Amino acid sequence: MKKVLKILAAIGGAFALLLAICALNHQFQLKREDLLYYSLGETLMVDGAQMSVYIRGEGKDTIVFMSGSGTCSPILDFKSLYSLLTDTCKIAVVEKFGYGCSDVTGKSRDIATILQNTREALTQAGLTPPYVLCPHSMSGIEALYWAQTYPDEVSAIIGLDMSVPAAYKEMEISAPLLRLMQFGASIGITRLIPGLSESDAIQHGTLWEDEKDIYRAVFYRRTMTEDMVNEALCVKDNAKQVARGGVPGVPYLLFCSDGSGGTGFTKEDWRAIQAGFAETCSDARIIYLDCGHYVHDFEYARIAAEIKDFLDR
């Protein structure tokens, strides 16, 4: 028994040493990447913390891009798409707390708080509604809630493989697993996994080489942050609240992926969820794309053309 305990102690000590080395390396690398970590937009004070907002373009329509869960750098993630729209539209990207170059606050991520932060950031940036909301993935819940709560502020919703309440009915969310992943990211275990920082925006989008370096630097600072984890833990309750509010009566243009790359569903199940939602809308068009969940990093040219046509009509 003593020998077994000594072996276990040795293994535990070696593991602890490995974690310590990993954490020290992470802090060293963060210092090296300091010059790459800065807001590409404007930094505003919202609810007592700094929030990053990016605005470009001119036009009668203002499109608000809303990032999905865990998208570390929303401003760069959406670039391939919004860069094709700024000639005819004004675009805005709000990096929620815990994302991009916005502060990590640890505050509540209930849907009312998230929306209030977003609206305040846009107001401080000098924008006025109505807006065309362009949510990706989980932020589809926020977009629907926005249209339910402030219908005069939303003229249309363009869904980039956006989630709807039905997607969360059977979804299992493990708090211990999320916290474990958060701990791993905080000590830099993410640096030990080859290719993990190579997002779809880097691999398939139109980012310049220096923007790819910035994206990677943001990734190691904004992966599984406290706000991201809290948002994930609140999403089922948020989705239930949105489901009770019904389907907002705005025009919808919905882009649907093949379900791969982050939905957690098979192609058939994911598309069934999207189609089922579209059928409940009074004015909706759904376009199926043969690509992964981050549709705007794969089919940005087609999506931009469809958006322009949608807004013209």
Short mmCIF file of C-alpha atoms in Angstrom, two decimals:
data_model
loop_
_atom_site.label_atom_id
_atom_site.label_comp_id
_atom_site.label_asym_id
_atom_site.label_seq_id
_atom_site.Cartn_x
_atom_site.Cartn_y
_atom_site.Cartn_z
CA MET A 1 0.00 0.00 0.00
CA LYS A 2 2.86 2.39 0.85
CA LYS A 3 4.46 1.72 -2.52
CA VAL A 4 1.15 2.39 -4.28
CA LEU A 5 0.73 5.66 -2.37
CA LYS A 6 4.27 6.71 -3.27
CA ILE A 7 3.63 5.96 -6.94
CA LEU A 8 0.37 7.91 -6.87
CA ALA A 9 2.09 10.81 -5.09
CA ALA A 10 4.85 10.80 -7.71
CA ILE A 11 2.31 10.80 -10.54
CA GLY A 12 0.35 13.60 -8.86
CA GLY A 13 3.50 15.63 -8.33
CA ALA A 14 4.56 15.18 -11.95
CA PHE A 15 1.11 16.23 -13.15
CA ALA A 16 1.14 19.32 -10.91
CA LEU A 17 4.60 20.23 -12.21
CA LEU A 18 3.39 19.85 -15.79
CA LEU A 19 0.44 22.16 -15.11
CA ALA A 20 2.74 24.71 -13.46
CA ILE A 21 5.09 24.68 -16.45
CA CYS A 22 2.10 25.03 -18.78
CA ALA A 23 0.77 28.01 -16.80
CA LEU A 24 4.17 29.74 -16.72
CA ASN A 25 4.60 29.26 -20.45
CA HIS A 26 1.10 30.66 -21.01
CA GLN A 27 1.90 33.82 -19.06
CA PHE A 28 5.18 34.23 -20.95
CA GLN A 29 3.42 33.86 -24.31
CA LEU A 30 0.70 36.31 -23.28
CA LYS A 31 3.37 38.92 -22.59
CA ARG A 32 4.90 38.29 -26.01
CA GLU A 33 1.47 38.73 -27.61
CA ASP A 34 0.58 41.97 -25.80
CA LEU A 35 1.24 44.10 -28.88
CA LEU A 36 -1.20 42.01 -30.90
CA TYR A 37 -4.05 42.39 -28.44
CA TYR A 38 -5.90 45.65 -29.02
CA SER A 39 -9.39 46.66 -30.05
CA LEU A 40 -9.90 47.09 -33.78
CA GLY A 41 -12.92 49.24 -33.03
CA GLU A 42 -13.98 51.75 -30.41
CA THR A 43 -13.83 51.00 -26.68
CA LEU A 44 -16.80 52.28 -24.67
CA MET A 45 -17.80 52.16 -21.01
CA VAL A 46 -20.92 50.03 -20.61
CA ASP A 47 -22.30 49.07 -17.21
CA GLY A 48 -19.01 49.98 -15.58
CA ALA A 49 -16.74 47.98 -17.89
CA GLN A 50 -15.08 48.39 -21.27
CA MET A 51 -16.85 47.06 -24.35
CA SER A 52 -15.43 46.94 -27.88
CA VAL A 53 -17.65 48.10 -30.79
CA TYR A 54 -16.67 48.14 -34.47
CA ILE A 55 -18.54 50.33 -36.98
CA ARG A 56 -17.92 50.77 -40.71
CA GLY A 57 -19.75 51.71 -43.88
CA GLU A 58 -22.58 53.98 -44.95
CA GLY A 59 -26.14 53.38 -46.07
CA LYS A 60 -29.77 53.51 -45.02
CA ASP A 61 -29.61 50.10 -43.32
CA THR A 62 -27.59 49.39 -40.18
CA ILE A 63 -26.71 45.70 -39.79
CA VAL A 64 -25.76 44.57 -36.28
CA PHE A 65 -23.62 41.43 -36.30
CA MET A 66 -24.08 39.28 -33.18
CA SER A 67 -21.58 36.53 -32.41
CA GLY A 68 -22.25 32.97 -31.38
CA SER A 69 -21.14 31.29 -28.17
CA GLY A 70 -17.38 31.20 -27.65
CA THR A 71 -16.42 33.11 -30.81
CA CYS A 72 -13.28 34.68 -29.37
CA SER A 73 -12.87 37.55 -31.88
CA PRO A 74 -16.26 38.58 -33.34
CA ILE A 75 -14.84 41.60 -35.19
CA LEU A 76 -12.40 39.43 -37.16
CA ASP A 77 -14.74 36.46 -37.40
CA PHE A 78 -17.35 38.46 -39.34
CA LYS A 79 -14.87 40.42 -41.48
CA SER A 80 -15.10 38.24 -44.60
CA LEU A 81 -18.82 38.96 -44.78
CA TYR A 82 -19.22 42.55 -43.60
CA SER A 83 -16.33 43.78 -45.79
CA LEU A 84 -18.59 42.96 -48.77
CA LEU A 85 -21.48 44.99 -47.35
CA THR A 86 -19.94 48.28 -46.24
CA ASP A 87 -20.32 49.82 -49.70
CA THR A 88 -24.10 49.89 -49.29
CA CYS A 89 -24.76 49.39 -45.54
CA LYS A 90 -23.54 50.55 -42.19
CA ILE A 91 -22.35 47.60 -40.11
CA ALA A 92 -21.74 47.23 -36.39
CA VAL A 93 -20.12 44.42 -34.42
CA VAL A 94 -20.58 44.49 -30.65
CA GLU A 95 -18.13 42.29 -28.76
CA LYS A 96 -20.05 41.16 -25.69
CA PHE A 97 -18.36 41.06 -22.30
CA GLY A 98 -15.88 38.20 -22.21
CA TYR A 99 -15.38 38.33 -25.99
CA GLY A 100 -12.75 39.97 -28.19
CA CYS A 101 -11.27 43.05 -26.56
CA SER A 102 -14.17 43.64 -24.19
CA ASP A 103 -13.66 43.18 -20.45
CA VAL A 104 -14.43 39.96 -18.62
CA THR A 105 -16.93 40.97 -15.94
CA GLY A 106 -18.25 37.78 -14.35
CA LYS A 107 -21.70 39.40 -14.22
CA SER A 108 -25.07 37.83 -15.01
CA ARG A 109 -25.58 36.60 -18.55
CA ASP A 110 -29.35 36.42 -18.46
CA ILE A 111 -30.78 37.50 -21.79
CA ALA A 112 -32.19 40.81 -20.54
CA THR A 113 -28.76 41.88 -19.28
CA ILE A 114 -26.98 40.82 -22.47
CA LEU A 115 -29.44 42.74 -24.62
CA GLN A 116 -29.31 45.85 -22.45
CA ASN A 117 -25.49 45.88 -22.73
CA THR A 118 -25.68 45.56 -26.52
CA ARG A 119 -28.26 48.34 -26.90
CA GLU A 120 -26.32 50.67 -24.62
CA ALA A 121 -23.10 50.07 -26.57
CA LEU A 122 -24.80 50.90 -29.88
CA THR A 123 -26.35 54.05 -28.43
CA GLN A 124 -23.00 55.21 -27.06
CA ALA A 125 -21.45 54.53 -30.46
CA GLY A 126 -23.93 57.00 -31.97
CA LEU A 127 -26.18 54.52 -33.76
CA THR A 128 -29.97 54.67 -33.74
CA PRO A 129 -32.53 51.96 -34.52
CA PRO A 130 -34.17 50.37 -36.34
CA TYR A 131 -31.52 47.74 -36.96
CA VAL A 132 -31.22 44.70 -39.18
CA LEU A 133 -29.98 42.01 -36.77
CA CYS A 134 -27.52 39.46 -38.10
CA PRO A 135 -27.00 36.82 -35.38
CA HIS A 136 -24.79 33.76 -35.62
CA SER A 137 -25.58 30.61 -33.64
CA MET A 138 -26.56 31.20 -29.99
CA SER A 139 -27.09 34.93 -30.45
CA GLY A 140 -30.19 34.04 -32.46
CA ILE A 141 -31.90 33.79 -29.06
CA GLU A 142 -30.85 37.35 -28.25
CA ALA A 143 -32.03 38.63 -31.65
CA LEU A 144 -35.48 37.08 -31.18
CA TYR A 145 -35.73 38.49 -27.67
CA TRP A 146 -34.72 41.91 -29.00
CA ALA A 147 -37.51 41.84 -31.59
CA GLN A 148 -40.00 40.64 -28.96
CA THR A 149 -39.06 43.27 -26.38
CA TYR A 150 -38.34 46.28 -28.61
CA PRO A 151 -40.18 45.60 -31.88
CA ASP A 152 -39.68 49.16 -33.15
CA GLU A 153 -35.90 48.67 -33.00
CA VAL A 154 -35.73 45.63 -35.30
CA SER A 155 -36.63 45.87 -38.98
CA ALA A 156 -35.47 42.37 -39.99
CA ILE A 157 -33.42 39.37 -38.84
CA ILE A 158 -30.77 37.71 -41.01
CA GLY A 159 -29.81 34.43 -39.38
CA LEU A 160 -26.32 33.06 -39.90
CA ASP A 161 -27.09 29.49 -38.92
CA MET A 162 -28.74 31.03 -35.88
CA SER A 163 -30.07 29.00 -33.00
CA VAL A 164 -33.74 29.09 -32.03
CA PRO A 165 -35.40 28.00 -28.77
CA ALA A 166 -36.17 24.50 -30.06
CA ALA A 167 -32.44 23.77 -30.37
CA TYR A 168 -32.04 23.87 -26.59
CA LYS A 169 -34.95 21.69 -25.48
CA GLU A 170 -32.97 18.46 -25.30
CA MET A 171 -29.47 19.90 -25.06
CA GLU A 172 -27.44 18.77 -22.05
CA ILE A 173 -25.09 21.35 -20.57
CA SER A 174 -22.52 20.14 -18.03
CA ALA A 175 -21.37 22.85 -15.61
CA PRO A 176 -18.42 20.75 -14.29
CA LEU A 177 -17.18 20.14 -17.85
CA LEU A 178 -17.46 23.82 -18.73
CA ARG A 179 -15.54 24.78 -15.59
CA LEU A 180 -12.85 22.20 -16.36
CA MET A 181 -12.48 23.59 -19.88
CA GLN A 182 -12.34 27.10 -18.42
CA PHE A 183 -9.52 26.08 -16.08
CA GLY A 184 -7.63 24.45 -18.93
CA ALA A 185 -7.88 27.57 -21.07
CA SER A 186 -6.82 29.81 -18.19
CA ILE A 187 -3.50 27.99 -17.74
CA GLY A 188 -2.80 27.65 -21.46
CA ILE A 189 -3.57 24.01 -22.17
CA THR A 190 -5.13 25.35 -25.38
CA ARG A 191 -1.58 26.05 -26.58
CA LEU A 192 -0.74 22.35 -26.44
CA ILE A 193 -3.48 21.31 -28.88
CA PRO A 194 -2.24 21.65 -32.49
CA GLY A 195 -4.49 23.70 -34.76
CA LEU A 196 -6.96 24.68 -32.02
CA SER A 197 -6.47 28.41 -32.63
CA GLU A 198 -6.90 28.01 -36.41
CA SER A 199 -10.53 29.12 -36.66
CA ASP A 200 -12.70 28.90 -39.77
CA ALA A 201 -12.13 32.64 -40.21
CA ILE A 202 -8.38 31.99 -40.42
CA GLN A 203 -8.60 28.89 -42.61
CA HIS A 204 -11.39 29.85 -44.99
CA GLY A 205 -11.99 33.59 -44.70
CA THR A 206 -10.30 36.66 -46.14
CA LEU A 207 -8.21 37.77 -43.16
CA TRP A 208 -4.81 39.30 -43.86
CA GLU A 209 -1.80 37.62 -42.31
CA ASP A 210 -1.45 40.24 -39.56
CA GLU A 211 -5.16 39.85 -38.76
CA LYS A 212 -4.66 36.11 -38.40
CA ASP A 213 -1.92 36.78 -35.85
CA ILE A 214 -4.24 39.14 -33.96
CA TYR A 215 -7.02 36.51 -34.02
CA ARG A 216 -4.68 33.92 -32.49
CA ALA A 217 -3.59 36.36 -29.77
CA VAL A 218 -7.23 37.06 -28.92
CA PHE A 219 -8.01 33.34 -28.90
CA TYR A 220 -5.54 32.64 -26.09
CA ARG A 221 -7.08 35.44 -24.00
CA ARG A 222 -10.74 34.96 -24.79
CA THR A 223 -11.46 31.23 -24.79
CA MET A 224 -13.88 29.89 -22.19
CA THR A 225 -13.91 33.13 -20.22
CA GLU A 226 -16.07 33.52 -17.12
CA ASP A 227 -18.68 35.44 -19.14
CA MET A 228 -18.73 32.81 -21.89
CA VAL A 229 -19.24 30.03 -19.36
CA ASN A 230 -21.98 31.96 -17.53
CA GLU A 231 -23.69 32.62 -20.85
CA ALA A 232 -23.67 28.91 -21.70
CA LEU A 233 -25.05 28.02 -18.26
CA CYS A 234 -27.91 30.51 -18.74
CA VAL A 235 -28.80 29.62 -22.33
CA LYS A 236 -31.49 27.01 -21.61
CA ASP A 237 -33.38 29.40 -19.33
CA ASN A 238 -32.87 32.21 -21.84
CA ALA A 239 -34.25 30.01 -24.61
CA LYS A 240 -37.31 29.11 -22.55
CA GLN A 241 -38.00 32.78 -21.94
CA VAL A 242 -37.77 33.53 -25.66
CA ALA A 243 -40.01 30.57 -26.52
CA ARG A 244 -42.72 31.98 -24.26
CA GLY A 245 -42.59 35.29 -26.15
CA GLY A 246 -43.59 33.80 -29.50
CA VAL A 247 -42.13 34.45 -32.95
CA PRO A 248 -41.59 38.14 -33.76
CA GLY A 249 -43.37 39.33 -36.89
CA VAL A 250 -40.36 40.66 -38.81
CA PRO A 251 -38.96 39.51 -42.17
CA TYR A 252 -36.37 36.74 -41.90
CA LEU A 253 -33.57 35.62 -44.17
CA LEU A 254 -32.14 32.40 -42.75
CA PHE A 255 -28.91 30.74 -43.85
CA CYS A 256 -28.66 27.13 -42.71
CA SER A 257 -25.49 25.01 -42.61
CA ASP A 258 -25.06 21.26 -42.91
CA GLY A 259 -24.90 21.09 -39.11
CA SER A 260 -21.18 20.36 -38.87
CA GLY A 261 -18.59 22.37 -37.00
CA GLY A 262 -20.36 23.27 -33.79
CA THR A 263 -24.12 22.69 -33.74
CA GLY A 264 -24.03 19.36 -31.95
CA PHE A 265 -26.76 18.04 -34.27
CA THR A 266 -26.82 15.82 -37.33
CA LYS A 267 -27.46 17.50 -40.67
CA GLU A 268 -31.02 16.20 -40.76
CA ASP A 269 -31.89 17.25 -37.21
CA TRP A 270 -30.31 20.70 -37.51
CA ARG A 271 -32.08 21.47 -40.77
CA ALA A 272 -35.35 20.19 -39.36
CA ILE A 273 -35.04 22.64 -36.46
CA GLN A 274 -34.33 25.50 -38.86
CA ALA A 275 -37.15 24.55 -41.20
CA GLY A 276 -39.56 24.14 -38.30
CA PHE A 277 -38.80 27.66 -37.11
CA ALA A 278 -39.16 29.12 -40.61
CA GLU A 279 -42.63 27.57 -40.88
CA THR A 280 -43.76 29.50 -37.80
CA CYS A 281 -42.70 32.85 -39.32
CA SER A 282 -45.08 34.99 -41.34
CA ASP A 283 -42.29 36.13 -43.69
CA ALA A 284 -39.22 33.92 -43.91
CA ARG A 285 -36.90 32.55 -46.56
CA ILE A 286 -34.40 29.83 -45.73
CA ILE A 287 -31.29 29.10 -47.80
CA TYR A 288 -29.47 25.80 -47.26
CA LEU A 289 -25.68 25.86 -47.59
CA ASP A 290 -23.35 22.88 -47.88
CA CYS A 291 -20.81 24.11 -45.36
CA GLY A 292 -20.07 24.17 -41.65
CA HIS A 293 -21.69 26.13 -38.82
CA TYR A 294 -19.65 29.32 -39.37
CA VAL A 295 -21.41 29.91 -42.70
CA HIS A 296 -20.09 33.47 -42.99
CA ASP A 297 -16.51 32.17 -43.10
CA PHE A 298 -17.27 29.77 -45.95
CA GLU A 299 -20.00 31.27 -48.13
CA TYR A 300 -19.43 34.98 -47.47
CA ALA A 301 -19.71 36.02 -51.15
CA ARG A 302 -23.05 34.31 -51.69
CA ILE A 303 -24.42 35.44 -48.33
CA ALA A 304 -23.44 39.06 -49.01
CA ALA A 305 -25.20 39.00 -52.39
CA GLU A 306 -28.33 37.47 -50.87
CA ILE A 307 -28.33 40.06 -48.04
CA LYS A 308 -28.11 42.95 -50.50
CA ASP A 309 -30.97 41.53 -52.53
CA PHE A 310 -33.03 40.94 -49.36
CA LEU A 311 -32.52 44.52 -48.18
CA ASP A 312 -33.32 45.94 -51.63
CA ARG A 313 -36.61 44.08 -51.62
#
